[in-house]
Tab-separated table of N, CA and C and ligand atoms in Angstrom:
chain	number	residue	atom	x	y	z
A	25	UNK	N	0.667	-1.266	0.032
A	25	UNK	CA	0.094	-0.228	-0.170
A	25	UNK	C	0.784	1.325	-0.210
A	26	UNK	N	1.914	1.163	-0.648
A	26	UNK	CA	2.717	2.287	-0.711
A	26	UNK	C	2.414	3.213	-1.768
A	27	UNK	N	1.321	2.938	-2.458
A	27	UNK	CA	0.710	4.164	-3.247
A	27	UNK	C	0.335	5.289	-2.514
A	28	UNK	N	-0.163	5.157	-1.201
A	28	UNK	CA	-0.810	6.041	-0.592
A	28	UNK	C	0.334	7.088	-0.171
A	29	UNK	N	1.362	6.701	0.441
A	29	UNK	CA	2.471	7.843	0.228
A	29	UNK	C	2.898	8.658	-0.713
A	30	UNK	N	3.098	7.898	-2.036
A	30	UNK	CA	3.584	8.565	-3.115
A	30	UNK	C	2.321	9.417	-3.706
A	31	UNK	N	1.302	9.025	-3.782
A	31	UNK	CA	-0.029	9.969	-3.695
A	31	UNK	C	0.064	11.239	-2.905
A	32	UNK	N	0.282	10.974	-1.688
A	32	UNK	CA	0.041	12.353	-0.967
A	32	UNK	C	1.308	13.156	-1.482
A	33	UNK	N	2.418	12.841	-2.046
A	33	UNK	CA	3.516	13.868	-2.211
A	33	UNK	C	3.337	14.142	-3.863
A	34	UNK	N	2.605	13.422	-4.381
A	34	UNK	CA	2.157	13.962	-5.750
A	34	UNK	C	1.040	15.041	-5.630
A	35	UNK	N	0.205	14.854	-4.399
A	35	UNK	CA	-0.964	16.028	-4.210
A	35	UNK	C	0.120	17.215	-3.635
A	36	UNK	N	1.051	17.177	-2.475
A	36	UNK	CA	1.476	17.968	-2.127
A	36	UNK	C	2.224	19.029	-3.111
A	37	UNK	N	2.855	18.202	-4.264
A	37	UNK	CA	3.625	18.930	-5.257
A	37	UNK	C	2.685	19.674	-5.754
A	38	UNK	N	1.581	19.058	-6.536
A	38	UNK	CA	0.701	19.754	-7.273
A	38	UNK	C	0.276	21.036	-6.548
A	39	UNK	N	-0.033	21.176	-5.228
A	39	UNK	CA	-0.682	22.104	-4.493
A	39	UNK	C	0.388	23.180	-4.435
A	40	UNK	N	1.567	22.715	-3.972
A	40	UNK	CA	2.666	23.810	-3.976
A	40	UNK	C	2.665	24.585	-5.270
A	41	UNK	N	2.641	23.982	-6.356
A	41	UNK	CA	3.083	24.488	-7.591
A	41	UNK	C	1.686	25.474	-7.940
A	42	UNK	N	0.677	25.046	-7.768
A	42	UNK	CA	-0.743	25.677	-7.944
A	42	UNK	C	-0.790	27.051	-7.333
A	43	UNK	N	-0.298	27.025	-6.031
A	43	UNK	CA	-0.223	27.868	-5.071
A	43	UNK	C	0.899	29.199	-5.747
A	44	UNK	N	1.749	28.732	-5.944
A	44	UNK	CA	2.740	29.412	-6.675
A	44	UNK	C	2.551	30.233	-8.015
A	45	UNK	N	1.617	29.588	-8.529
A	45	UNK	CA	0.937	29.915	-9.910
A	45	UNK	C	-0.259	30.885	-9.674
A	46	UNK	N	-0.577	30.782	-8.278
A	46	UNK	CA	-1.561	31.631	-8.361
A	46	UNK	C	-3.243	30.886	-8.543
A	47	UNK	N	-3.070	29.785	-8.984
A	47	UNK	CA	-4.396	28.917	-9.365
A	47	UNK	C	-5.215	28.906	-8.500
A	48	UNK	N	-6.740	28.924	-9.142
A	48	UNK	CA	-7.662	28.418	-8.245
A	48	UNK	C	-8.101	27.183	-8.135
A	49	UNK	N	-7.753	26.296	-9.164
A	49	UNK	CA	-8.065	24.942	-9.388
A	49	UNK	C	-7.195	24.167	-10.235
A	50	UNK	N	-6.739	23.076	-9.725
A	50	UNK	CA	-6.222	22.030	-10.696
A	50	UNK	C	-7.063	21.036	-11.432
A	51	UNK	N	-6.813	21.037	-12.452
A	51	UNK	CA	-7.705	19.979	-13.386
A	51	UNK	C	-6.929	18.935	-13.777
A	52	UNK	N	-5.649	18.746	-14.020
A	52	UNK	CA	-5.039	17.511	-14.347
A	52	UNK	C	-3.628	17.673	-13.725
A	53	UNK	N	-3.058	16.495	-13.680
A	53	UNK	CA	-1.696	16.457	-13.131
A	53	UNK	C	-1.041	15.401	-13.876
A	54	UNK	N	0.201	15.444	-14.589
A	54	UNK	CA	0.752	14.554	-15.414
A	54	UNK	C	1.650	13.971	-14.529
A	55	UNK	N	1.800	12.587	-14.431
A	55	UNK	CA	2.876	11.782	-13.466
A	55	UNK	C	3.443	10.954	-14.535
A	56	UNK	N	4.766	11.129	-14.524
A	56	UNK	CA	5.596	10.395	-15.045
A	56	UNK	C	6.174	8.926	-14.309
A	57	UNK	N	5.709	7.845	-14.877
A	57	UNK	CA	5.801	6.730	-14.039
A	57	UNK	C	6.793	5.445	-14.858
A	58	UNK	N	7.779	5.200	-14.460
A	58	UNK	CA	8.519	4.020	-15.073
A	58	UNK	C	7.847	2.837	-15.094
A	59	UNK	N	8.275	1.865	-16.066
A	59	UNK	CA	7.692	0.623	-16.274
A	59	UNK	C	8.176	-0.160	-15.269
A	60	UNK	N	9.441	0.180	-14.372
A	60	UNK	CA	9.703	-0.808	-13.431
A	60	UNK	C	9.452	-0.022	-12.057
A	61	UNK	N	8.771	0.991	-11.992
A	61	UNK	CA	8.358	1.372	-10.689
A	61	UNK	C	7.105	0.441	-10.206
A	62	UNK	N	6.921	0.327	-8.960
A	62	UNK	CA	6.077	-0.544	-8.781
A	62	UNK	C	4.467	0.000	-8.525
A	63	UNK	N	4.367	1.120	-8.744
A	63	UNK	CA	2.964	1.841	-8.367
A	63	UNK	C	1.982	1.311	-9.569
A	64	UNK	N	0.662	1.239	-9.106
A	64	UNK	CA	-0.208	0.895	-10.012
A	64	UNK	C	-1.123	2.075	-10.008
A	65	UNK	N	-1.127	2.622	-11.392
A	65	UNK	CA	-1.887	3.517	-11.930
A	65	UNK	C	-3.156	3.813	-11.223
A	66	UNK	N	-3.866	2.974	-11.290
A	66	UNK	CA	-5.297	2.811	-10.676
A	66	UNK	C	-5.402	2.936	-9.188
A	67	UNK	N	-4.548	2.412	-8.685
A	67	UNK	CA	-4.409	2.819	-6.960
A	67	UNK	C	-4.052	4.035	-6.822
A	68	UNK	N	-3.110	4.644	-7.423
A	68	UNK	CA	-2.899	6.288	-7.349
A	68	UNK	C	-3.906	7.171	-7.518
A	69	UNK	N	-4.772	6.849	-8.813
A	69	UNK	CA	-6.083	7.722	-9.072
A	69	UNK	C	-6.948	7.570	-7.776
A	70	UNK	N	-7.103	6.316	-7.569
A	70	UNK	CA	-8.021	6.157	-6.263
A	70	UNK	C	-7.793	6.689	-4.977
A	71	UNK	N	-6.481	6.693	-4.664
A	71	UNK	CA	-6.042	7.448	-3.390
A	71	UNK	C	-6.276	8.716	-3.497
A	72	UNK	N	-5.782	9.308	-4.862
A	72	UNK	CA	-5.894	10.600	-5.310
A	72	UNK	C	-7.122	11.293	-4.756
A	73	UNK	N	-8.367	10.334	-5.365
A	73	UNK	CA	-9.577	11.048	-5.253
A	73	UNK	C	-9.981	11.206	-3.854
A	74	UNK	N	-9.676	10.501	-2.975
A	74	UNK	CA	-10.115	10.296	-1.541
A	74	UNK	C	-9.098	11.763	-0.968
A	75	UNK	N	-7.883	11.600	-1.068
A	75	UNK	CA	-7.084	12.612	-0.336
A	75	UNK	C	-7.098	14.108	-0.959
A	76	UNK	N	-7.676	14.302	-2.204
A	76	UNK	CA	-7.633	15.863	-2.899
A	76	UNK	C	-9.031	16.172	-2.492
A	77	UNK	N	-9.845	15.495	-1.533
A	77	UNK	CA	-11.083	16.022	-1.333
A	77	UNK	C	-11.191	17.309	-0.368
A	78	UNK	N	-11.817	18.329	-0.969
A	78	UNK	CA	-11.493	19.647	0.000
A	78	UNK	C	-10.352	20.514	-0.333
A	79	UNK	N	-9.583	20.033	-1.249
A	79	UNK	CA	-8.509	20.809	-1.993
A	79	UNK	C	-8.881	21.344	-3.102
A	80	UNK	N	-7.887	22.482	-3.676
A	80	UNK	CA	-7.999	22.781	-5.066
A	80	UNK	C	-7.785	21.714	-6.144
A	81	UNK	N	-7.526	20.638	-5.717
A	81	UNK	CA	-6.877	19.633	-6.625
A	81	UNK	C	-8.038	18.502	-6.660
A	82	UNK	N	-9.228	18.733	-6.192
A	82	UNK	CA	-10.279	17.945	-6.231
A	82	UNK	C	-11.014	17.526	-7.438
A	83	UNK	N	-11.205	16.383	-7.958
A	83	UNK	CA	-11.657	16.036	-9.097
A	83	UNK	C	-10.596	16.372	-10.310
A	84	UNK	N	-9.159	16.738	-9.867
A	84	UNK	CA	-8.465	16.595	-11.008
A	84	UNK	C	-8.009	15.350	-11.623
A	85	UNK	N	-7.750	15.166	-12.790
A	85	UNK	CA	-7.540	13.906	-13.633
A	85	UNK	C	-5.954	13.773	-13.589
A	86	UNK	N	-5.700	12.635	-13.249
A	86	UNK	CA	-4.133	12.307	-13.363
A	86	UNK	C	-4.025	11.500	-14.566
A	87	UNK	N	-2.781	11.954	-15.244
A	87	UNK	CA	-2.457	11.295	-16.571
A	87	UNK	C	-0.958	10.846	-16.379
A	88	UNK	N	-0.998	9.479	-16.575
A	88	UNK	CA	0.145	8.683	-16.560
A	88	UNK	C	0.803	8.769	-17.786
A	89	UNK	N	2.306	9.174	-17.907
A	89	UNK	CA	2.933	9.118	-18.966
A	89	UNK	C	4.050	8.204	-18.661
A	90	UNK	N	3.952	7.043	-19.159
A	90	UNK	CA	4.728	5.803	-19.052
A	90	UNK	C	6.028	5.810	-19.854
A	91	UNK	N	7.144	5.566	-18.959
A	91	UNK	CA	8.341	5.423	-19.822
A	91	UNK	C	8.777	4.139	-19.465
A	92	UNK	N	9.553	3.683	-20.708
A	92	UNK	CA	9.943	2.275	-20.911
A	92	UNK	C	11.009	1.832	-19.948
A	93	UNK	N	11.271	0.671	-19.327
A	93	UNK	CA	12.044	0.054	-18.648
A	93	UNK	C	13.319	0.117	-19.614
A	94	UNK	N	14.643	0.357	-18.965
A	94	UNK	CA	15.777	-0.054	-19.540
A	94	UNK	C	16.807	-0.925	-19.160
A	95	UNK	N	17.198	-1.734	-19.666
A	95	UNK	CA	18.196	-2.775	-18.810
A	95	UNK	C	19.757	-2.436	-19.532
A	96	UNK	N	20.711	-3.066	-18.780
A	96	UNK	CA	21.929	-3.064	-19.599
A	96	UNK	C	22.449	-4.598	-18.905
A	97	UNK	N	22.992	-5.066	-20.083
A	97	UNK	CA	23.894	-6.467	-20.188
A	97	UNK	C	25.062	-6.358	-19.343
A	98	UNK	N	25.196	-7.152	-18.464
A	98	UNK	CA	26.405	-7.267	-17.607
A	98	UNK	C	27.635	-7.632	-18.395
A	99	UNK	N	27.203	-8.622	-19.537
A	99	UNK	CA	28.266	-9.531	-20.062
A	99	UNK	C	28.516	-8.667	-21.096
A	100	UNK	N	27.919	-8.121	-22.052
A	100	UNK	CA	28.477	-7.561	-23.288
A	100	UNK	C	28.367	-5.761	-23.132
A	101	UNK	N	27.470	-5.375	-22.019
A	101	UNK	CA	27.271	-3.857	-21.664
A	101	UNK	C	26.348	-3.243	-22.624
A	102	UNK	N	25.523	-3.882	-23.533
A	102	UNK	CA	24.677	-3.333	-24.363
A	102	UNK	C	23.442	-2.899	-23.388
A	103	UNK	N	22.609	-1.644	-23.809
A	103	UNK	CA	21.335	-1.389	-23.121
A	103	UNK	C	20.381	-1.525	-24.166
A	104	UNK	N	19.115	-2.079	-23.626
A	104	UNK	CA	18.016	-2.228	-24.422
A	104	UNK	C	16.634	-1.937	-23.722
A	105	UNK	N	15.727	-2.139	-24.408
A	105	UNK	CA	14.364	-1.578	-23.623
A	105	UNK	C	13.820	-2.806	-23.224
A	106	UNK	N	13.248	-2.869	-22.096
A	106	UNK	CA	12.589	-4.058	-21.490
A	106	UNK	C	11.159	-4.264	-22.291
A	107	UNK	N	10.873	-5.633	-22.511
A	107	UNK	CA	9.593	-5.644	-23.532
A	107	UNK	C	9.079	-6.847	-22.591
A	108	UNK	N	8.003	-6.412	-21.991
A	108	UNK	CA	7.300	-7.385	-21.005
A	108	UNK	C	6.623	-8.515	-21.762
A	109	UNK	N	6.355	-8.673	-23.144
A	109	UNK	CA	5.969	-9.641	-24.045
A	109	UNK	C	6.842	-10.653	-23.988
A	110	UNK	N	8.243	-10.238	-23.725
A	110	UNK	CA	9.230	-11.308	-24.066
A	110	UNK	C	9.046	-12.370	-22.734
A	111	UNK	N	9.273	-13.536	-22.744
A	111	UNK	CA	9.257	-14.727	-21.774
A	111	UNK	C	10.347	-14.659	-20.734
A	112	UNK	N	11.509	-14.866	-21.711
A	112	UNK	CA	12.698	-14.871	-21.059
A	112	UNK	C	13.465	-13.565	-20.947
A	113	UNK	N	13.789	-13.097	-19.989
A	113	UNK	CA	14.442	-11.971	-19.855
A	113	UNK	C	16.039	-12.123	-19.851
A	114	UNK	N	16.506	-12.062	-21.160
A	114	UNK	CA	17.993	-11.926	-21.590
A	114	UNK	C	18.333	-11.000	-22.822
A	115	UNK	N	19.573	-10.782	-22.631
A	115	UNK	CA	20.268	-9.754	-23.404
A	115	UNK	C	19.910	-10.108	-24.896
A	116	UNK	N	19.235	-9.113	-25.682
A	116	UNK	CA	18.953	-9.563	-26.977
A	116	UNK	C	20.478	-9.556	-28.142
A	117	UNK	N	21.492	-9.167	-27.463
A	117	UNK	CA	22.681	-9.138	-28.351
A	117	UNK	C	23.250	-10.388	-28.228
A	118	UNK	N	23.483	-10.912	-26.877
A	118	UNK	CA	24.463	-11.788	-26.293
A	118	UNK	C	23.721	-13.202	-25.712
A	119	UNK	N	22.504	-12.784	-25.304
A	119	UNK	CA	21.698	-13.915	-24.694
A	119	UNK	C	22.023	-13.865	-23.064
A	120	UNK	N	22.944	-12.842	-22.672
A	120	UNK	CA	23.517	-13.198	-21.294
A	120	UNK	C	22.149	-12.607	-20.265
A	121	UNK	N	22.343	-13.059	-18.936
A	121	UNK	CA	21.196	-12.842	-17.977
A	121	UNK	C	21.652	-12.159	-16.840
A	122	UNK	N	22.767	-11.622	-16.875
A	122	UNK	CA	23.137	-10.355	-15.906
A	122	UNK	C	22.735	-9.245	-16.182
A	123	UNK	N	21.574	-8.980	-16.000
A	123	UNK	CA	20.978	-7.511	-16.316
A	123	UNK	C	20.601	-6.617	-15.252
A	124	UNK	N	20.883	-5.633	-15.382
A	124	UNK	CA	20.865	-4.429	-14.375
A	124	UNK	C	19.954	-3.285	-14.829
A	125	UNK	N	18.912	-2.839	-14.123
A	125	UNK	CA	17.986	-1.894	-14.401
A	125	UNK	C	18.752	-0.553	-14.441
A	126	UNK	N	18.438	0.306	-15.570
A	126	UNK	CA	19.365	1.375	-15.816
A	126	UNK	C	18.175	2.390	-15.948
A	127	UNK	N	16.961	2.111	-16.179
A	127	UNK	CA	16.137	3.364	-16.318
A	127	UNK	C	14.477	2.604	-16.117
A	128	UNK	N	13.778	3.598	-15.778
A	128	UNK	CA	12.077	3.017	-15.858
A	128	UNK	C	11.729	3.135	-14.138
A	129	UNK	N	12.562	3.570	-13.433
A	129	UNK	CA	11.772	3.240	-12.095
A	129	UNK	C	11.382	5.033	-11.772
A	130	UNK	N	11.262	5.508	-12.844
A	130	UNK	CA	10.750	6.861	-12.443
A	130	UNK	C	9.584	7.152	-11.706
A	131	UNK	N	9.333	7.983	-10.993
A	131	UNK	CA	7.882	8.569	-10.608
A	131	UNK	C	8.022	9.852	-10.142
A	132	UNK	N	7.384	10.957	-10.880
A	132	UNK	CA	7.426	12.281	-10.418
A	132	UNK	C	6.259	12.787	-11.296
A	133	UNK	N	6.242	14.158	-10.694
A	133	UNK	CA	5.271	14.782	-11.253
A	133	UNK	C	5.859	15.693	-12.184
A	134	UNK	N	5.338	15.861	-13.541
A	134	UNK	CA	5.938	16.396	-14.757
A	134	UNK	C	5.417	17.939	-14.899
A	135	UNK	N	3.988	17.784	-14.947
A	135	UNK	CA	3.533	19.190	-15.107
A	135	UNK	C	2.074	19.141	-14.107
A	136	UNK	N	1.375	20.118	-14.208
A	136	UNK	CA	-0.139	20.260	-13.708
A	136	UNK	C	-0.839	21.230	-14.820
A	137	UNK	N	-2.139	21.198	-14.922
A	137	UNK	CA	-2.942	21.695	-15.464
A	137	UNK	C	-3.727	22.606	-14.509
A	138	UNK	N	-3.816	23.844	-14.691
A	138	UNK	CA	-4.610	24.479	-13.729
A	138	UNK	C	-5.494	25.536	-14.529
A	139	UNK	N	-6.710	26.103	-13.598
A	139	UNK	CA	-7.352	27.081	-14.030
A	139	UNK	C	-7.024	28.264	-13.392
A	140	UNK	N	-6.717	29.642	-14.049
A	140	UNK	CA	-6.159	30.666	-13.097
A	140	UNK	C	-7.260	31.209	-12.246
B	8	ZN	ZN1	24.674	-9.120	-23.558
């Protein structure tokens, strides 16, 4: 249930930005989420709808911008994009299986949409 705490930080970041911009209402929040981050989109929206009640972000739509996971092979050093449809997770260049995650764990607020 760690979605709740990340959702709280999404909300507070959005509120902070809206306040600085002098906005009356937040209409949407774009959240970048990596394929390897363990957060589930639906849960984040679910928690958001609850905790944003009574704030200017109430009713805002969360838009998830998914970034692909990147892996690096420990044998040949090549990097490639993680493809969830592949059954075996091995290096496409050399077939090695010593893989390291080098991208796709992102989770951050990219932008917010507001009504002035
Ligand atoms: Zn390799």
